[in-house]
Amino acid sequence: MNEFALIARYFDRPCADARLAFGVGDDCAGVTVPAGETLLVTSDALIAGRHFPHDTAPFDIGYKALAVNLSDLAAMGAAPLGVTLALAVPAVDEHWLAECSSGFFTLADQVGVCLIGGDTVHSPVLSLTVTALGSAKPSRVLRRSGAKVGDLIAVTGTVGDAGLGLRAVLNPSSVPPFVDAAAQEFLRERLNRPRPRLHEGQQLAGFAHAAIDISDGVLQDLSHVLTQSGVGAGLNPNALPLSPAAKTWLEAEPTLRGLPWRCGDDYELLFTLSPHDWPSCPVAATVIGVIEAEAGIRWRHADGRVEAVQPEGFDHFAPATQAEGS
Ligand SMILES: [Mg+2]
């Protein structure tokens, strides 16, 4: 099967979105940006063996390649306009392509976004690079730089699930016996099929002062907000919202308790907002700390102790052995 037949069979889908002037089939796609809105563009590559284990199901690979990019739009309060996909495959495996495209379009249909173009190439390493286009009113774009001293720091959903899910995938025998099959399935689902928080991001626009999506770990992603905003943070070490599955695991294995602060891939939103606005916060979220004037991150323990925190999380340029899977 040649490239054109492959694109036609697995990735050329009709799109009813009125904002799409033209799409797959021309040299470029044409998208109309809603009047008065800013175009927001993001691009993320997923590389086999680097960002996901080689034996990840192709459905999940297609789903996640789209999810992580939509999550970046969510973090800025944007609504998606369209996405492109550059797919590099070592071989034309029709079953693999059918599953991958099914995962990709399952999420695309859920959020109502069209694939408007892309490229397919032969490569020794499997990779998927998605570019996502979105838009928002300029005054409602969420940035990393807007955090103010005194703001509360909050996160949506639960964190740590994807990191524990990755442990379960890479080393099934390390899972404590109390973490049953349903809990493990939940954690793997969180790793492989993260739900981009597009709705929450748009609700937070014009309300939160700063936002970021949690891709590389709560501490690391928070540190980007702090650096961009020129502030620091004090965190409650016991405040991180955990799922029942993660709680069960961490109670059985207390040495992993720091992991949910540092592991990535949860794709929840971390944002800051004025404490006066917290009671009317439009999304379900958990407060984990407060923005402070002094640079850096500190644990503020309940007994009054203060302890400096090193914000390392997932490092994209670390040796592949450490990075594999995240
Ligand atoms: Mg991001």
Coordinates of C-alpha atoms and ligand atoms in Angstrom, one line a residue:
M1 CA 0.0 0.0 0.0
N2 CA 1.5 3.4 -0.9
E3 CA 1.3 6.5 1.2
F4 CA -1.7 8.0 -0.6
A5 CA -3.8 4.8 -0.3
L6 CA -2.8 4.5 3.3
I7 CA -3.9 8.1 4.1
A8 CA -7.1 7.6 2.2
R9 CA -8.0 4.4 4.0
Y10 CA -7.1 5.3 7.6
F11 CA -6.9 9.0 8.0
D12 CA -9.1 10.8 5.3
R13 CA -12.4 11.4 7.1
P14 CA -15.1 13.8 6.2
C15 CA -15.3 16.9 8.4
A16 CA -18.5 18.8 8.9
D17 CA -16.9 21.7 10.9
A18 CA -18.0 24.9 9.3
R19 CA -14.7 26.6 10.3
L20 CA -12.8 24.3 8.0
A21 CA -12.6 26.0 4.6
F22 CA -10.8 23.0 3.1
G23 CA -8.8 20.1 4.5
V24 CA -7.1 16.8 3.5
G25 CA -6.6 16.7 -0.2
D26 CA -5.0 20.1 -0.8
D27 CA -1.4 21.2 -0.1
C28 CA -2.6 23.1 3.0
A29 CA -5.7 23.0 5.1
G30 CA -7.6 26.3 5.5
V31 CA -9.2 27.1 8.8
T32 CA -11.3 30.2 9.6
V33 CA -10.4 31.6 13.1
P34 CA -13.5 33.0 14.8
A35 CA -13.6 36.8 14.6
G36 CA -11.7 38.6 17.4
E37 CA -10.0 35.4 18.6
T38 CA -6.3 34.6 18.9
L39 CA -4.9 31.5 17.1
L40 CA -3.1 29.1 19.5
V41 CA -0.8 26.4 18.1
T42 CA 0.9 23.5 19.9
S43 CA 2.9 20.5 18.7
D44 CA 4.0 17.5 20.6
A45 CA 5.9 14.4 19.4
L46 CA 5.4 10.9 20.9
I47 CA 8.3 8.5 20.2
A48 CA 8.1 4.8 20.7
G49 CA 10.3 3.6 23.6
R50 CA 10.7 7.2 24.7
H51 CA 7.2 8.4 25.5
F52 CA 5.4 5.1 25.6
P53 CA 6.6 1.5 25.9
H54 CA 7.1 -0.3 22.6
D55 CA 4.2 -2.8 23.3
T56 CA 1.6 -0.1 23.9
A57 CA -1.7 -0.9 22.2
P58 CA -1.9 1.0 18.9
F59 CA -5.4 2.3 19.8
D60 CA -3.9 3.9 22.9
I61 CA -1.0 5.4 20.9
G62 CA -3.3 7.1 18.5
Y63 CA -5.6 8.3 21.3
K64 CA -2.8 9.6 23.5
A65 CA -0.9 11.4 20.6
L66 CA -4.1 13.5 20.2
A67 CA -4.9 13.8 23.9
V68 CA -1.5 15.3 25.0
N69 CA -1.8 18.1 22.3
L70 CA -5.5 18.9 23.1
S71 CA -4.3 19.1 26.8
D72 CA -2.0 22.0 25.8
L73 CA -4.9 23.8 24.3
A74 CA -7.0 23.1 27.4
A75 CA -4.2 24.6 29.6
M76 CA -4.5 27.9 27.7
G77 CA -8.3 28.0 27.8
A78 CA -8.6 27.4 24.1
A79 CA -11.3 25.7 22.0
P80 CA -9.8 23.3 19.4
L81 CA -10.1 24.3 15.7
G82 CA -8.4 21.4 14.0
V83 CA -5.4 19.0 14.2
T84 CA -2.7 17.6 11.9
L85 CA -0.8 14.3 12.3
A86 CA 2.6 13.5 11.0
L87 CA 3.0 9.7 11.3
A88 CA 6.3 7.9 11.0
V89 CA 6.0 4.1 10.8
P90 CA 8.7 1.4 10.4
A91 CA 6.3 -0.7 8.2
V92 CA 2.8 -0.7 6.8
D93 CA 0.9 -2.9 9.2
E94 CA -2.7 -2.5 8.3
H95 CA -4.0 -3.9 11.6
W96 CA -1.8 -1.5 13.5
L97 CA -2.9 1.5 11.4
A98 CA -6.6 0.6 11.7
E99 CA -6.2 0.4 15.5
C100 CA -4.1 3.6 15.8
S101 CA -6.5 5.6 13.6
S102 CA -9.5 4.2 15.6
G103 CA -7.9 5.5 18.8
F104 CA -7.1 8.9 17.3
F105 CA -10.6 9.4 15.9
T106 CA -12.4 8.1 19.0
L107 CA -11.0 11.0 20.9
A108 CA -11.3 13.4 18.0
D109 CA -15.1 12.6 17.8
Q110 CA -15.5 12.9 21.5
V111 CA -14.2 16.5 21.5
G112 CA -15.5 17.4 18.1
V113 CA -12.2 18.2 16.4
C114 CA -11.3 17.3 12.8
L115 CA -8.0 15.9 11.4
I116 CA -7.3 18.6 8.7
G117 CA -3.9 17.4 7.3
G118 CA -0.6 15.8 8.0
D119 CA 2.0 13.5 6.6
T120 CA 2.9 9.8 6.5
V121 CA 6.5 8.7 6.2
H122 CA 8.6 5.5 6.5
S123 CA 11.0 5.6 9.5
P124 CA 13.0 3.1 11.5
V125 CA 11.4 4.6 14.7
L126 CA 7.7 4.8 15.2
S127 CA 6.6 8.4 16.1
L128 CA 3.5 10.5 16.0
T129 CA 3.6 14.3 15.9
V130 CA 0.3 16.1 16.3
T131 CA -0.1 19.8 15.8
A132 CA -3.2 21.2 17.4
L133 CA -4.8 24.5 16.4
G134 CA -7.2 26.3 18.8
S135 CA -8.5 29.8 19.5
A136 CA -9.7 31.9 22.4
K137 CA -10.5 35.6 23.0
P138 CA -7.2 37.4 23.7
S139 CA -8.4 38.5 27.1
R140 CA -9.3 34.9 28.1
V141 CA -6.0 33.2 27.1
L142 CA -4.5 31.5 30.2
R143 CA -0.8 32.0 30.6
R144 CA 1.9 30.6 32.9
S145 CA 3.0 34.1 33.8
G146 CA -0.1 35.4 35.7
A147 CA 0.3 33.9 39.2
K148 CA 0.1 36.4 42.0
V149 CA 1.4 36.3 45.6
G150 CA -1.4 35.0 47.8
D151 CA -3.1 33.0 45.0
L152 CA -4.2 29.5 45.8
I153 CA -2.7 26.7 43.7
A154 CA -5.2 24.1 42.6
V155 CA -5.3 21.0 40.5
T156 CA -8.2 19.2 38.7
G157 CA -9.0 15.5 39.1
T158 CA -6.4 13.2 40.7
V159 CA -2.7 13.0 40.0
G160 CA -0.2 10.1 40.2
D161 CA -2.4 7.7 38.5
A162 CA -0.5 7.6 35.2
G163 CA 2.8 7.2 36.9
L164 CA 1.6 4.3 38.9
G165 CA -0.1 2.9 35.8
L166 CA 3.3 3.0 34.0
R167 CA 4.9 1.1 36.9
A168 CA 2.2 -1.5 36.6
V169 CA 2.8 -1.8 32.8
L170 CA 6.6 -1.9 33.0
N171 CA 6.8 -4.2 36.1
P172 CA 3.5 -6.0 36.8
S173 CA 5.1 -8.1 39.6
S174 CA 5.9 -4.9 41.6
V175 CA 2.2 -4.1 42.1
P176 CA 1.1 -4.7 45.7
P177 CA -1.5 -7.5 46.1
F178 CA -4.1 -5.1 47.6
V179 CA -4.2 -3.2 44.2
D180 CA -6.8 -5.4 42.5
A181 CA -7.3 -6.0 38.8
A182 CA -10.0 -3.2 38.5
A183 CA -7.6 -0.7 40.2
Q184 CA -4.8 -1.7 37.9
E185 CA -7.0 -1.3 34.9
F186 CA -8.1 2.2 36.1
L187 CA -4.4 3.2 36.5
R188 CA -3.5 1.9 33.0
E189 CA -6.5 3.7 31.5
R190 CA -5.3 6.9 33.1
L191 CA -1.9 6.3 31.6
N192 CA -3.0 5.4 28.1
R193 CA -6.2 7.4 27.6
P194 CA -5.9 10.7 29.4
R195 CA -8.9 13.0 29.1
P196 CA -7.8 16.5 28.0
R197 CA -9.5 19.0 30.3
L198 CA -10.8 21.2 27.4
H199 CA -14.1 22.1 29.1
E200 CA -12.4 22.9 32.4
G201 CA -9.8 25.0 30.7
Q202 CA -12.4 27.1 28.9
Q203 CA -14.3 27.5 32.2
L204 CA -11.2 28.7 34.0
A205 CA -10.4 31.3 31.2
G206 CA -10.9 34.8 32.6
F207 CA -11.0 33.3 36.1
A208 CA -7.7 31.7 36.9
H209 CA -4.6 33.9 36.9
A210 CA -2.2 31.2 35.5
A211 CA -2.5 27.6 34.3
I212 CA -0.5 24.7 32.9
D213 CA -1.3 21.1 32.2
I214 CA 0.5 18.4 34.2
S215 CA 2.6 16.5 31.7
D216 CA 5.9 16.3 33.4
G217 CA 4.9 16.2 37.1
V218 CA 3.1 18.5 39.5
L219 CA 6.4 20.0 40.9
Q220 CA 8.1 20.5 37.6
D221 CA 5.1 22.0 35.8
L222 CA 4.4 24.2 38.9
S223 CA 8.0 25.4 38.7
H224 CA 7.4 26.6 35.1
V225 CA 4.4 28.7 36.4
L226 CA 6.6 30.1 39.2
T227 CA 9.5 31.0 37.0
Q228 CA 7.3 32.6 34.4
S229 CA 5.4 34.5 37.1
G230 CA 8.5 35.5 39.1
V231 CA 7.1 34.0 42.3
G232 CA 7.5 30.9 44.6
A233 CA 5.1 28.5 46.3
G234 CA 4.4 26.8 49.7
L235 CA 2.8 23.4 49.3
N236 CA 0.8 21.2 51.7
P237 CA 2.6 17.8 51.4
N238 CA -0.6 15.9 52.2
A239 CA -3.0 17.8 50.0
L240 CA -2.5 16.1 46.6
P241 CA -5.8 14.6 45.3
L242 CA -5.3 10.8 44.9
S243 CA -7.7 8.3 43.3
P244 CA -8.8 5.3 45.5
A245 CA -6.5 3.1 43.4
A246 CA -3.5 5.3 44.0
K247 CA -4.3 5.6 47.7
T248 CA -4.5 1.8 48.0
W249 CA -1.1 1.4 46.3
L250 CA 0.7 4.2 48.3
E251 CA -0.7 2.9 51.6
A252 CA 0.8 -0.6 50.8
E253 CA 4.0 1.0 49.6
P254 CA 4.7 4.2 51.6
T255 CA 8.2 4.7 50.0
L256 CA 6.3 5.7 46.8
R257 CA 4.4 8.5 48.5
G258 CA 6.4 11.2 46.8
L259 CA 5.8 9.8 43.4
P260 CA 2.5 11.6 42.6
W261 CA 4.2 14.9 43.0
R262 CA 6.9 14.0 40.5
C263 CA 5.5 11.6 37.9
G264 CA 4.0 13.1 34.7
D265 CA 1.4 12.1 32.2
D266 CA -1.8 12.8 34.2
Y267 CA -2.8 15.8 32.0
E268 CA -4.8 17.4 34.7
L269 CA -4.8 21.2 34.9
L270 CA -2.8 23.1 37.6
F271 CA -3.9 26.7 38.0
T272 CA -3.8 29.6 40.4
L273 CA -6.6 31.9 41.5
S274 CA -7.4 34.5 44.0
P275 CA -8.6 33.1 47.4
H276 CA -11.6 35.4 47.1
D277 CA -12.6 33.6 43.9
W278 CA -12.1 30.0 45.2
P279 CA -15.7 29.7 46.6
S280 CA -17.0 30.3 43.1
C281 CA -14.4 28.3 41.2
P282 CA -16.3 26.9 38.2
V283 CA -14.4 23.5 38.1
A284 CA -14.0 20.7 40.6
A285 CA -10.4 21.1 41.9
T286 CA -8.3 20.6 45.0
V287 CA -6.1 23.3 46.6
I288 CA -2.5 22.1 47.2
G289 CA -0.7 25.3 48.2
V290 CA -0.3 29.0 48.0
I291 CA 1.8 31.3 45.8
E292 CA 4.5 33.1 47.9
A293 CA 6.9 36.0 47.1
E294 CA 10.1 34.0 47.8
A295 CA 11.3 32.0 44.8
G296 CA 11.4 28.2 44.9
I297 CA 9.0 25.6 46.3
R298 CA 8.7 24.7 50.0
W299 CA 6.8 22.0 51.8
R300 CA 4.8 23.7 54.6
H301 CA 4.1 20.9 57.1
A302 CA 1.1 20.9 59.5
D303 CA 3.5 21.2 62.5
G304 CA 5.1 24.4 61.1
R305 CA 8.2 22.8 59.7
V306 CA 9.3 24.3 56.3
E307 CA 11.4 22.2 53.9
A308 CA 12.8 23.2 50.5
V309 CA 11.7 21.0 47.5
Q310 CA 13.6 20.2 44.4
P311 CA 11.1 20.2 41.5
E312 CA 12.5 17.6 39.3
G313 CA 10.0 15.6 37.2
F314 CA 10.2 14.0 33.8
D315 CA 13.3 15.1 31.9
H316 CA 12.9 14.8 28.1
F317 CA 16.7 14.8 27.6
A318 CA 17.5 12.2 30.3
P319 CA 19.0 8.8 29.2
A320 CA 16.2 6.7 27.6
T321 CA 16.3 4.1 30.4
Q322 CA 15.0 6.6 32.9
A323 CA 12.6 8.2 30.5
E324 CA 11.0 5.2 28.9
G325 CA 7.3 5.1 29.0
S326 CA 6.7 8.7 30.2
Ligands
MG1 MG 1.8 21.6 28.4

